[in-house]
Amino acid sequence: AYRNLELANRGAVRPITVNRPDKLNAFNRETINELSLAFAQAALDDEVRVVVLAGSGDKAFVAGADIAEMSGITPQQAQRFSAAGQRMMSSVERLGKPVIARIQGFALGGGLELAMACHLRVASDKARFGLPEIQLGLLPGFGGTQRLQRLAGRAAALELCLTGTPIDAQRAYALGLVNQVATPEALDEQVNALADRLAAAAPLAAAAILDAVVNGGETAIDQGLAY
């Protein structure tokens, strides 16, 4: 049983939804732990070929960390929180099955970092993206500086991180930060079509391709997979 997530199955596709709409789906420690568990379960389930990660409601995918919880923690607790988030996002990125981020609203701070850990991103044209940590005297704590420059390039990564200014979906698409942009009404149809297409692909080949891109191919080479 999950307190902060909703899980379902749609054939070979597993939707995982962060369900904290009253907090704009912001991360707390429990949500990070639950996401780690949900992705570990997806990794072990041979029936699951694709994961679709979403946020509940219309306003946000994930709007960063839960400020109410973060404001009361010690530096040591903050360090553990950051480490737990990094491990969770690495498990998303290295799942070995395609993960699509369905982004319908704000993807800010840790929310953008989570979206970047996914393999593909489909966004509503109303979505907004940003890493505003510098405005709080912080820096992205879940690997966002590295993933952002890999996706969008060094200049864009420096701009977004140093200014903290959010960008819209069209700018994100132009930077290569998202793969597809849809109207809010067409978002689910577009996400589902992409998920079904990925689910129909050969799973071992998909895993090898993901490994080649994400990990540099070491795992696939060790297993003797050819691609």
Coordinates of N, CA and C in Angstrom, one line a residue:
A1 N 0.8 -1.2 0.0 CA 0.0 0.0 0.0 C 0.9 1.2 0.0
Y2 N 0.5 2.2 -0.9 CA 1.3 3.4 -1.0 C 0.4 4.6 -0.5
R3 N 1.0 5.5 0.3 CA 0.3 6.7 0.8 C 0.4 7.8 -0.2
N4 N 1.4 7.9 -1.0 CA 1.7 9.0 -1.9 C 1.7 8.7 -3.4
L5 N 1.5 7.5 -3.7 CA 1.5 7.0 -5.1 C 0.2 6.3 -5.5
E6 N -0.1 6.3 -6.8 CA -1.1 5.5 -7.3 C -0.5 4.6 -8.4
L7 N -0.7 3.3 -8.4 CA -0.2 2.4 -9.4 C -1.3 1.7 -10.1
A8 N -1.1 1.4 -11.3 CA -2.1 0.7 -12.1 C -1.3 -0.1 -13.2
N9 N -2.1 -1.0 -13.9 CA -1.5 -1.7 -15.0 C -2.4 -1.4 -16.2
R10 N -1.8 -1.2 -17.3 CA -2.6 -1.1 -18.6 C -1.8 -1.9 -19.6
G11 N -2.2 -3.2 -19.6 CA -1.4 -4.2 -20.4 C 0.0 -4.2 -19.9
A12 N 1.0 -4.0 -20.8 CA 2.4 -4.1 -20.4 C 2.9 -2.7 -19.9
V13 N 2.0 -1.7 -19.8 CA 2.4 -0.4 -19.3 C 2.0 -0.2 -17.9
R14 N 2.9 0.3 -17.1 CA 2.6 0.5 -15.7 C 2.6 2.0 -15.4
P15 N 1.4 2.7 -15.3 CA 1.4 4.1 -14.8 C 1.7 4.2 -13.3
I16 N 2.6 5.1 -13.0 CA 2.9 5.4 -11.6 C 2.6 6.9 -11.4
T17 N 1.7 7.2 -10.5 CA 1.3 8.6 -10.4 C 1.6 9.1 -9.0
V18 N 2.4 10.2 -8.9 CA 2.6 10.9 -7.6 C 1.3 11.6 -7.2
N19 N 0.8 11.2 -6.1 CA -0.6 11.6 -5.7 C -0.6 12.5 -4.4
R20 N -0.1 13.7 -4.6 CA -0.1 14.7 -3.5 C -0.6 16.0 -4.1
P21 N -1.7 16.1 -4.7 CA -2.2 17.3 -5.4 C -2.3 18.5 -4.5
D22 N -2.6 18.3 -3.3 CA -2.7 19.5 -2.4 C -1.3 20.1 -2.1
K23 N -0.2 19.3 -2.4 CA 1.2 19.8 -2.2 C 1.8 20.0 -3.6
L24 N 1.0 20.0 -4.7 CA 1.5 20.1 -6.0 C 2.5 18.9 -6.3
N25 N 2.2 17.8 -5.6 CA 3.0 16.5 -5.8 C 4.4 16.7 -5.4
A26 N 4.7 17.6 -4.5 CA 6.1 17.9 -4.1 C 6.6 16.7 -3.3
F27 N 7.9 16.5 -3.4 CA 8.6 15.4 -2.7 C 8.7 15.6 -1.2
N28 N 8.3 14.6 -0.4 CA 8.8 14.5 0.9 C 9.6 13.2 1.0
R29 N 10.2 12.9 2.2 CA 11.0 11.7 2.3 C 10.2 10.4 2.0
E30 N 9.0 10.4 2.4 CA 8.2 9.2 2.2 C 7.9 9.0 0.7
T31 N 7.6 10.0 0.0 CA 7.4 9.9 -1.4 C 8.6 9.4 -2.2
I32 N 9.8 9.9 -1.8 CA 11.0 9.4 -2.4 C 11.2 7.9 -2.1
N33 N 10.9 7.5 -0.9 CA 11.1 6.0 -0.6 C 10.1 5.2 -1.3
E34 N 8.8 5.7 -1.5 CA 7.8 4.9 -2.2 C 8.1 4.8 -3.7
L35 N 8.7 5.9 -4.2 CA 9.1 5.8 -5.7 C 10.2 4.8 -5.8
S36 N 11.1 4.8 -4.9 CA 12.2 3.8 -5.0 C 11.6 2.3 -5.0
L37 N 10.7 2.1 -4.1 CA 10.0 0.8 -4.0 C 9.2 0.5 -5.3
A38 N 8.5 1.5 -5.8 CA 7.6 1.2 -6.9 C 8.5 0.9 -8.2
F39 N 9.6 1.6 -8.3 CA 10.4 1.2 -9.5 C 11.2 -0.1 -9.3
A40 N 11.5 -0.4 -8.1 CA 12.1 -1.7 -7.8 C 11.1 -2.8 -8.2
Q41 N 9.8 -2.6 -7.9 CA 8.8 -3.6 -8.2 C 8.6 -3.7 -9.7
A42 N 8.6 -2.6 -10.4 CA 8.5 -2.6 -11.8 C 9.7 -3.3 -12.5
A43 N 10.9 -3.2 -11.9 CA 12.0 -3.8 -12.5 C 11.9 -5.3 -12.4
L44 N 11.3 -5.8 -11.3 CA 11.2 -7.3 -11.1 C 10.0 -7.9 -11.8
D45 N 9.1 -7.1 -12.3 CA 7.8 -7.6 -12.9 C 8.0 -7.8 -14.4
D46 N 8.1 -9.0 -14.9 CA 8.4 -9.3 -16.3 C 7.2 -8.9 -17.2
E47 N 6.0 -8.7 -16.6 CA 4.9 -8.2 -17.4 C 5.0 -6.8 -17.7
V48 N 5.8 -6.0 -17.0 CA 5.9 -4.6 -17.2 C 7.0 -4.3 -18.2
R49 N 6.7 -3.7 -19.3 CA 7.6 -3.3 -20.3 C 7.9 -1.8 -20.4
V50 N 7.0 -1.0 -19.9 CA 7.1 0.4 -20.0 C 6.5 1.0 -18.7
V51 N 7.1 2.1 -18.2 CA 6.5 2.8 -17.1 C 6.2 4.2 -17.5
V52 N 5.0 4.7 -17.1 CA 4.6 6.1 -17.4 C 4.5 6.8 -16.0
L53 N 5.3 7.8 -15.8 CA 5.4 8.5 -14.5 C 4.7 9.8 -14.7
A54 N 3.7 10.1 -13.8 CA 2.9 11.3 -13.9 C 2.7 11.9 -12.5
G55 N 2.1 13.1 -12.5 CA 1.7 13.7 -11.2 C 0.2 13.9 -11.3
S56 N -0.5 13.8 -10.2 CA -1.9 13.9 -10.2 C -2.4 15.4 -10.3
G57 N -3.6 15.6 -10.7 CA -4.1 16.9 -10.9 C -3.7 17.6 -12.1
D58 N -4.1 18.8 -12.3 CA -3.8 19.6 -13.5 C -2.7 20.6 -13.4
K59 N -2.2 20.8 -12.2 CA -1.3 21.9 -11.9 C 0.2 21.6 -12.0
A60 N 0.5 20.3 -11.6 CA 1.9 20.0 -11.5 C 2.2 18.6 -11.8
F61 N 3.4 18.3 -12.4 CA 4.0 17.0 -12.5 C 4.6 16.8 -11.1
V62 N 5.6 17.4 -10.8 CA 6.2 17.5 -9.4 C 6.8 18.8 -9.2
A63 N 6.3 19.6 -8.2 CA 6.8 20.9 -8.0 C 7.9 21.0 -7.0
G64 N 8.9 20.2 -7.1 CA 10.1 20.2 -6.3 C 9.9 19.5 -4.9
A65 N 10.7 19.9 -4.0 CA 10.7 19.4 -2.6 C 9.6 20.0 -1.8
D66 N 9.1 19.3 -0.8 CA 8.1 19.8 0.1 C 8.7 20.8 1.0
I67 N 8.5 22.1 0.8 CA 9.2 23.1 1.6 C 8.8 23.0 3.1
A68 N 7.6 22.6 3.4 CA 7.2 22.6 4.7 C 8.0 21.5 5.5
E69 N 8.3 20.4 4.9 CA 9.1 19.4 5.5 C 10.6 19.8 5.5
M70 N 11.1 20.3 4.4 CA 12.5 20.7 4.3 C 12.9 21.8 5.3
S71 N 12.0 22.7 5.6 CA 12.3 23.8 6.5 C 12.7 23.4 7.9
G72 N 12.3 22.2 8.3 CA 12.6 21.8 9.7 C 13.7 20.8 9.8
I73 N 14.4 20.5 8.8 CA 15.4 19.4 8.9 C 16.8 20.0 9.1
T74 N 17.7 19.2 9.7 CA 19.1 19.5 9.9 C 19.9 19.4 8.7
P75 N 21.1 19.9 8.6 CA 22.0 19.7 7.5 C 22.3 18.2 7.2
Q76 N 22.4 17.5 8.3 CA 22.7 16.0 8.1 C 21.4 15.3 7.5
Q77 N 20.2 15.7 7.9 CA 19.0 15.2 7.3 C 18.9 15.6 5.9
A78 N 19.3 16.8 5.6 CA 19.2 17.3 4.2 C 20.1 16.5 3.3
Q79 N 21.3 16.2 3.8 CA 22.3 15.4 3.1 C 21.7 14.0 2.8
R80 N 21.1 13.4 3.8 CA 20.5 12.1 3.6 C 19.3 12.2 2.6
F81 N 18.5 13.2 2.7 CA 17.4 13.4 1.8 C 17.9 13.5 0.3
S82 N 19.0 14.3 0.1 CA 19.6 14.4 -1.2 C 20.1 13.1 -1.7
A83 N 20.8 12.4 -0.9 CA 21.3 11.1 -1.3 C 20.2 10.1 -1.6
A84 N 19.1 10.1 -0.9 CA 18.0 9.2 -1.2 C 17.4 9.6 -2.5
G85 N 17.3 10.9 -2.8 CA 16.7 11.3 -4.1 C 17.6 10.9 -5.2
Q86 N 18.9 11.1 -5.0 CA 19.9 10.7 -6.1 C 19.8 9.2 -6.4
R87 N 19.7 8.4 -5.3 CA 19.5 6.9 -5.6 C 18.2 6.6 -6.3
M88 N 17.2 7.2 -5.9 CA 15.9 6.9 -6.5 C 15.9 7.3 -8.0
M89 N 16.5 8.5 -8.3 CA 16.5 8.9 -9.7 C 17.4 8.0 -10.5
S90 N 18.5 7.6 -9.9 CA 19.4 6.6 -10.6 C 18.7 5.3 -10.9
S91 N 17.8 4.9 -10.0 CA 17.1 3.7 -10.2 C 16.0 3.8 -11.4
V92 N 15.5 5.0 -11.5 CA 14.6 5.3 -12.6 C 15.4 5.3 -13.9
E93 N 16.5 6.0 -14.0 CA 17.3 6.1 -15.2 C 17.8 4.7 -15.6
R94 N 18.1 3.9 -14.6 CA 18.8 2.6 -14.9 C 17.8 1.4 -14.8
L95 N 16.5 1.7 -15.0 CA 15.5 0.6 -14.8 C 15.7 -0.5 -15.8
G96 N 16.1 -0.2 -17.0 CA 16.2 -1.3 -18.0 C 15.0 -1.4 -18.8
K97 N 14.0 -0.6 -18.5 CA 12.7 -0.5 -19.3 C 12.4 1.0 -19.5
P98 N 11.8 1.3 -20.7 CA 11.6 2.7 -21.0 C 10.7 3.4 -19.9
V99 N 11.0 4.6 -19.5 CA 10.2 5.3 -18.6 C 9.8 6.7 -19.3
I100 N 8.6 6.9 -19.4 CA 8.1 8.2 -20.0 C 7.5 9.1 -18.9
A101 N 8.0 10.3 -18.9 CA 7.4 11.3 -18.0 C 6.3 12.0 -18.7
R102 N 5.1 12.0 -18.1 CA 3.9 12.7 -18.6 C 3.8 14.0 -17.7
I103 N 4.1 15.1 -18.4 CA 4.3 16.4 -17.7 C 3.1 17.4 -18.1
Q104 N 2.2 17.6 -17.1 CA 1.1 18.4 -17.5 C 1.1 19.8 -16.8
G105 N 2.0 20.1 -16.0 CA 2.0 21.4 -15.3 C 3.5 21.8 -14.9
F106 N 3.6 22.2 -13.7 CA 4.9 22.5 -13.2 C 5.9 21.3 -13.0
A107 N 7.1 21.4 -13.6 CA 8.1 20.5 -13.3 C 9.3 21.3 -12.8
L108 N 9.4 21.5 -11.5 CA 10.3 22.5 -11.0 C 11.3 21.8 -10.0
G109 N 12.5 22.3 -9.9 CA 13.4 21.7 -8.9 C 13.5 20.2 -9.1
G110 N 13.3 19.5 -8.0 CA 13.4 18.0 -8.0 C 12.4 17.4 -9.0
G111 N 11.3 18.1 -9.3 CA 10.4 17.6 -10.3 C 11.0 17.6 -11.7
L112 N 11.7 18.6 -12.0 CA 12.4 18.6 -13.3 C 13.6 17.6 -13.3
E113 N 14.2 17.4 -12.2 CA 15.3 16.4 -12.0 C 14.7 15.0 -12.2
L114 N 13.5 14.8 -11.7 CA 12.9 13.5 -11.9 C 12.5 13.3 -13.3
A115 N 11.9 14.3 -14.0 CA 11.6 14.2 -15.4 C 12.8 13.9 -16.2
M116 N 13.9 14.5 -15.9 CA 15.2 14.3 -16.7 C 15.7 12.9 -16.5
A117 N 15.4 12.3 -15.3 CA 15.9 10.9 -15.1 C 15.1 9.9 -15.9
C118 N 13.9 10.3 -16.3 CA 13.1 9.4 -17.2 C 13.8 9.4 -18.6
H119 N 13.4 8.4 -19.4 CA 14.1 8.3 -20.7 C 13.4 9.2 -21.8
L120 N 12.1 9.4 -21.7 CA 11.4 10.2 -22.7 C 10.5 11.1 -21.9
R121 N 10.2 12.3 -22.5 CA 9.3 13.3 -21.8 C 8.3 13.8 -22.8
V122 N 7.0 13.7 -22.4 CA 5.9 14.3 -23.2 C 5.3 15.3 -22.3
A123 N 5.2 16.6 -22.9 CA 4.7 17.7 -22.0 C 3.5 18.3 -22.6
S124 N 2.6 18.8 -21.8 CA 1.5 19.7 -22.2 C 2.1 21.0 -22.6
D125 N 1.5 21.7 -23.5 CA 2.0 23.0 -23.9 C 1.8 24.1 -22.8
K126 N 1.1 23.6 -21.7 CA 1.0 24.5 -20.5 C 2.0 24.3 -19.5
A127 N 2.9 23.3 -19.7 CA 3.9 22.9 -18.7 C 5.0 24.0 -18.6
R128 N 5.6 24.0 -17.4 CA 6.6 24.9 -17.1 C 7.8 24.2 -16.4
F129 N 9.0 24.5 -16.8 CA 10.2 23.8 -16.4 C 11.2 24.8 -15.7
G130 N 11.8 24.3 -14.7 CA 12.8 25.2 -14.1 C 13.6 24.6 -12.9
L131 N 14.7 25.1 -12.6 CA 15.5 24.7 -11.5 C 15.7 26.0 -10.6
P132 N 14.8 26.3 -9.8 CA 14.8 27.6 -9.0 C 15.7 27.6 -7.8
E133 N 16.4 26.5 -7.5 CA 17.1 26.4 -6.2 C 18.0 27.6 -5.9
I134 N 18.6 28.2 -6.9 CA 19.6 29.3 -6.6 C 18.9 30.4 -6.0
Q135 N 17.6 30.6 -6.2 CA 16.8 31.7 -5.6 C 16.6 31.4 -4.1
L136 N 16.9 30.2 -3.6 CA 16.8 29.9 -2.2 C 18.2 29.7 -1.6
G137 N 19.3 30.0 -2.4 CA 20.6 29.9 -1.9 C 21.1 28.4 -2.0
L138 N 20.5 27.6 -2.8 CA 20.8 26.2 -2.9 C 21.2 25.8 -4.3
L139 N 21.5 24.5 -4.6 CA 21.7 24.1 -5.9 C 21.0 22.8 -6.1
P140 N 20.7 22.4 -7.3 CA 19.9 21.1 -7.6 C 20.7 19.9 -6.9
G141 N 19.9 19.2 -6.1 CA 20.5 18.2 -5.2 C 20.4 16.7 -5.7
F142 N 19.7 16.5 -6.8 CA 19.4 15.2 -7.3 C 20.1 14.8 -8.6
G143 N 21.1 15.5 -9.0 CA 21.8 15.2 -10.2 C 21.4 16.0 -11.4
G144 N 20.5 17.1 -11.1 CA 20.0 17.8 -12.2 C 21.0 18.6 -13.0
T145 N 22.1 19.1 -12.4 CA 23.1 19.9 -13.1 C 23.7 19.0 -14.2
Q146 N 23.9 17.7 -13.9 CA 24.6 16.9 -14.9 C 23.6 16.4 -16.0
R147 N 22.4 16.0 -15.6 CA 21.4 15.5 -16.6 C 21.0 16.7 -17.5
L148 N 20.9 17.9 -17.0 CA 20.4 19.0 -17.8 C 21.4 19.3 -18.9
Q149 N 22.7 19.4 -18.5 CA 23.7 19.7 -19.6 C 23.8 18.6 -20.6
R150 N 23.5 17.3 -20.2 CA 23.6 16.2 -21.2 C 22.4 16.4 -22.2
L151 N 21.2 16.8 -21.7 CA 20.1 16.9 -22.5 C 20.0 18.2 -23.3
A152 N 20.3 19.3 -22.7 CA 20.1 20.6 -23.3 C 21.4 21.3 -23.6
G153 N 22.5 20.8 -23.2 CA 23.8 21.5 -23.5 C 24.3 22.4 -22.3
R154 N 25.5 22.7 -22.3 CA 26.1 23.4 -21.2 C 25.6 24.8 -21.1
A155 N 25.4 25.6 -22.2 CA 25.0 26.9 -22.1 C 23.6 27.0 -21.5
A156 N 22.7 26.2 -22.0 CA 21.3 26.2 -21.4 C 21.3 25.8 -20.0
A157 N 22.1 24.8 -19.6 CA 22.2 24.3 -18.2 C 22.6 25.4 -17.3
L158 N 23.6 26.1 -17.7 CA 24.1 27.3 -16.9 C 23.1 28.3 -16.8
E159 N 22.4 28.6 -17.9 CA 21.3 29.7 -17.8 C 20.2 29.3 -16.8
L160 N 19.7 28.1 -17.0 CA 18.6 27.7 -16.1 C 19.0 27.5 -14.7
C161 N 20.2 27.0 -14.4 CA 20.6 26.9 -13.0 C 21.0 28.2 -12.4
L162 N 21.7 29.1 -13.1 CA 22.2 30.3 -12.5 C 21.1 31.4 -12.4
T163 N 20.1 31.4 -13.3 CA 19.0 32.3 -13.1 C 17.8 31.8 -12.4
G164 N 17.6 30.5 -12.4 CA 16.4 29.9 -11.8 C 15.1 30.3 -12.5
T165 N 15.2 30.9 -13.7 CA 14.0 31.3 -14.4 C 13.4 30.1 -15.1
P166 N 12.1 29.9 -14.9 CA 11.4 28.8 -15.6 C 11.2 29.1 -17.1
I167 N 11.1 28.0 -17.9 CA 10.8 28.1 -19.3 C 9.6 27.4 -19.7
D168 N 9.0 27.7 -20.8 CA 7.8 27.0 -21.2 C 8.1 25.8 -22.0
A169 N 7.0 25.1 -22.4 CA 7.2 23.8 -23.1 C 7.9 23.9 -24.5
Q170 N 7.5 25.0 -25.2 CA 8.1 25.1 -26.5 C 9.6 25.4 -26.4
R171 N 10.1 26.2 -25.4 CA 11.5 26.4 -25.2 C 12.2 25.1 -24.8
A172 N 11.5 24.3 -23.9 CA 12.0 23.1 -23.5 C 12.2 22.1 -24.7
Y173 N 11.2 22.1 -25.6 CA 11.3 21.3 -26.7 C 12.5 21.7 -27.6
A174 N 12.6 23.0 -27.8 CA 13.7 23.5 -28.7 C 15.1 23.1 -28.1
L175 N 15.2 23.1 -26.8 CA 16.4 22.7 -26.2 C 16.7 21.2 -26.1
G176 N 15.7 20.4 -26.5 CA 15.8 19.0 -26.4 C 15.5 18.4 -25.0
L177 N 14.9 19.2 -24.2 CA 14.6 18.8 -22.9 C 13.3 17.9 -22.8
V178 N 12.4 18.1 -23.8 CA 11.3 17.3 -23.9 C 11.2 16.7 -25.3
N179 N 10.6 15.6 -25.5 CA 10.6 14.9 -26.8 C 9.4 15.3 -27.6
Q180 N 8.2 15.5 -26.9 CA 7.0 15.8 -27.6 C 6.2 16.8 -26.8
V181 N 5.5 17.7 -27.5 CA 4.6 18.6 -26.8 C 3.2 18.4 -27.4
A182 N 2.2 18.4 -26.5 CA 0.8 18.2 -26.8 C -0.1 19.2 -26.2
T183 N -1.3 19.4 -26.7 CA -2.3 20.2 -26.0 C -2.7 19.4 -24.8
P184 N -3.2 20.1 -23.7 CA -3.7 19.4 -22.5 C -4.7 18.3 -22.9
E185 N -5.6 18.6 -23.8 CA -6.6 17.6 -24.2 C -6.1 16.3 -24.9
A186 N -4.9 16.5 -25.6 CA -4.4 15.4 -26.3 C -3.2 14.7 -25.6
L187 N -2.9 15.2 -24.4 CA -1.7 14.7 -23.7 C -1.7 13.2 -23.4
D188 N -2.8 12.8 -22.8 CA -2.9 11.3 -22.5 C -2.9 10.5 -23.8
E189 N -3.6 10.9 -24.8 CA -3.6 10.1 -26.0 C -2.2 10.0 -26.6
Q190 N -1.4 11.1 -26.6 CA -0.1 11.1 -27.1 C 0.8 10.2 -26.2
V191 N 0.7 10.3 -24.9 CA 1.5 9.5 -24.0 C 1.2 8.0 -24.2
N192 N 0.0 7.7 -24.2 CA -0.4 6.3 -24.4 C 0.0 5.7 -25.7
A193 N -0.1 6.5 -26.8 CA 0.4 6.0 -28.1 C 1.9 5.7 -28.0
L194 N 2.7 6.6 -27.4 CA 4.1 6.3 -27.3 C 4.4 5.1 -26.4
A195 N 3.7 5.0 -25.3 CA 3.9 3.9 -24.4 C 3.6 2.6 -25.1
D196 N 2.5 2.5 -25.8 CA 2.1 1.3 -26.5 C 3.1 0.9 -27.6
R197 N 3.7 1.9 -28.2 CA 4.7 1.6 -29.3 C 5.9 1.0 -28.6
L198 N 6.3 1.6 -27.5 CA 7.5 1.1 -26.8 C 7.3 -0.3 -26.2
A199 N 6.1 -0.5 -25.7 CA 5.7 -1.8 -25.1 C 5.7 -2.9 -26.2
A200 N 5.5 -2.6 -27.4 CA 5.5 -3.6 -28.5 C 6.9 -4.0 -29.0
A201 N 7.9 -3.2 -28.5 CA 9.2 -3.5 -29.0 C 9.8 -4.7 -28.2
A202 N 10.9 -5.3 -28.8 CA 11.5 -6.4 -28.1 C 12.2 -6.0 -26.8
P203 N 11.8 -6.6 -25.7 CA 12.3 -6.0 -24.4 C 13.8 -6.2 -24.2
L204 N 14.4 -7.2 -24.7 CA 15.9 -7.4 -24.5 C 16.6 -6.3 -25.3
A205 N 16.1 -6.1 -26.5 CA 16.7 -5.0 -27.4 C 16.6 -3.7 -26.7
A206 N 15.4 -3.4 -26.2 CA 15.1 -2.1 -25.5 C 16.1 -1.9 -24.3
A207 N 16.2 -3.0 -23.6 CA 17.1 -2.9 -22.4 C 18.5 -2.7 -22.8
A208 N 19.0 -3.3 -23.9 CA 20.4 -3.1 -24.4 C 20.6 -1.7 -24.9
I209 N 19.6 -1.1 -25.6 CA 19.7 0.2 -26.1 C 19.7 1.2 -24.9
L210 N 18.9 1.0 -23.9 CA 18.9 1.9 -22.7 C 20.2 1.8 -22.0
D211 N 20.8 0.6 -21.9 CA 22.1 0.4 -21.3 C 23.2 1.2 -22.1
A212 N 23.1 1.0 -23.4 CA 24.1 1.7 -24.2 C 24.1 3.2 -24.1
V213 N 22.9 3.7 -24.0 CA 22.8 5.2 -23.9 C 23.0 5.7 -22.5
V214 N 22.4 5.0 -21.5 CA 22.5 5.5 -20.1 C 23.8 5.2 -19.4
N215 N 24.3 3.9 -19.6 CA 25.4 3.4 -18.9 C 26.7 3.3 -19.7
G216 N 26.6 3.6 -21.0 CA 27.7 3.5 -21.8 C 27.9 2.0 -22.3
G217 N 26.9 1.2 -22.1 CA 27.0 -0.2 -22.6 C 27.7 -1.2 -21.8
E218 N 28.2 -0.9 -20.7 CA 29.0 -1.8 -19.9 C 28.2 -3.1 -19.5
T219 N 27.0 -2.9 -19.0 CA 26.2 -4.0 -18.6 C 25.8 -4.9 -19.8
A220 N 25.4 -4.4 -20.9 CA 25.1 -5.2 -22.0 C 26.3 -5.9 -22.5
I221 N 27.4 -5.3 -22.6 CA 28.6 -6.0 -23.0 C 29.0 -7.1 -22.1
D222 N 28.9 -6.9 -20.8 CA 29.1 -8.0 -19.8 C 28.2 -9.1 -20.0
Q223 N 26.9 -8.9 -20.4 CA 26.0 -10.0 -20.5 C 26.1 -10.6 -21.9
G224 N 27.0 -10.1 -22.8 CA 27.1 -10.7 -24.1 C 26.0 -10.4 -25.0
L225 N 25.3 -9.3 -24.8 CA 24.2 -8.9 -25.7 C 24.8 -8.1 -26.9
A226 N 24.4 -8.5 -28.1 CA 24.9 -7.8 -29.3 C 23.9 -6.7 -29.7
Y227 N 24.4 -5.6 -30.1 CA 23.5 -4.5 -30.6 C 24.4 -3.6 -31.5

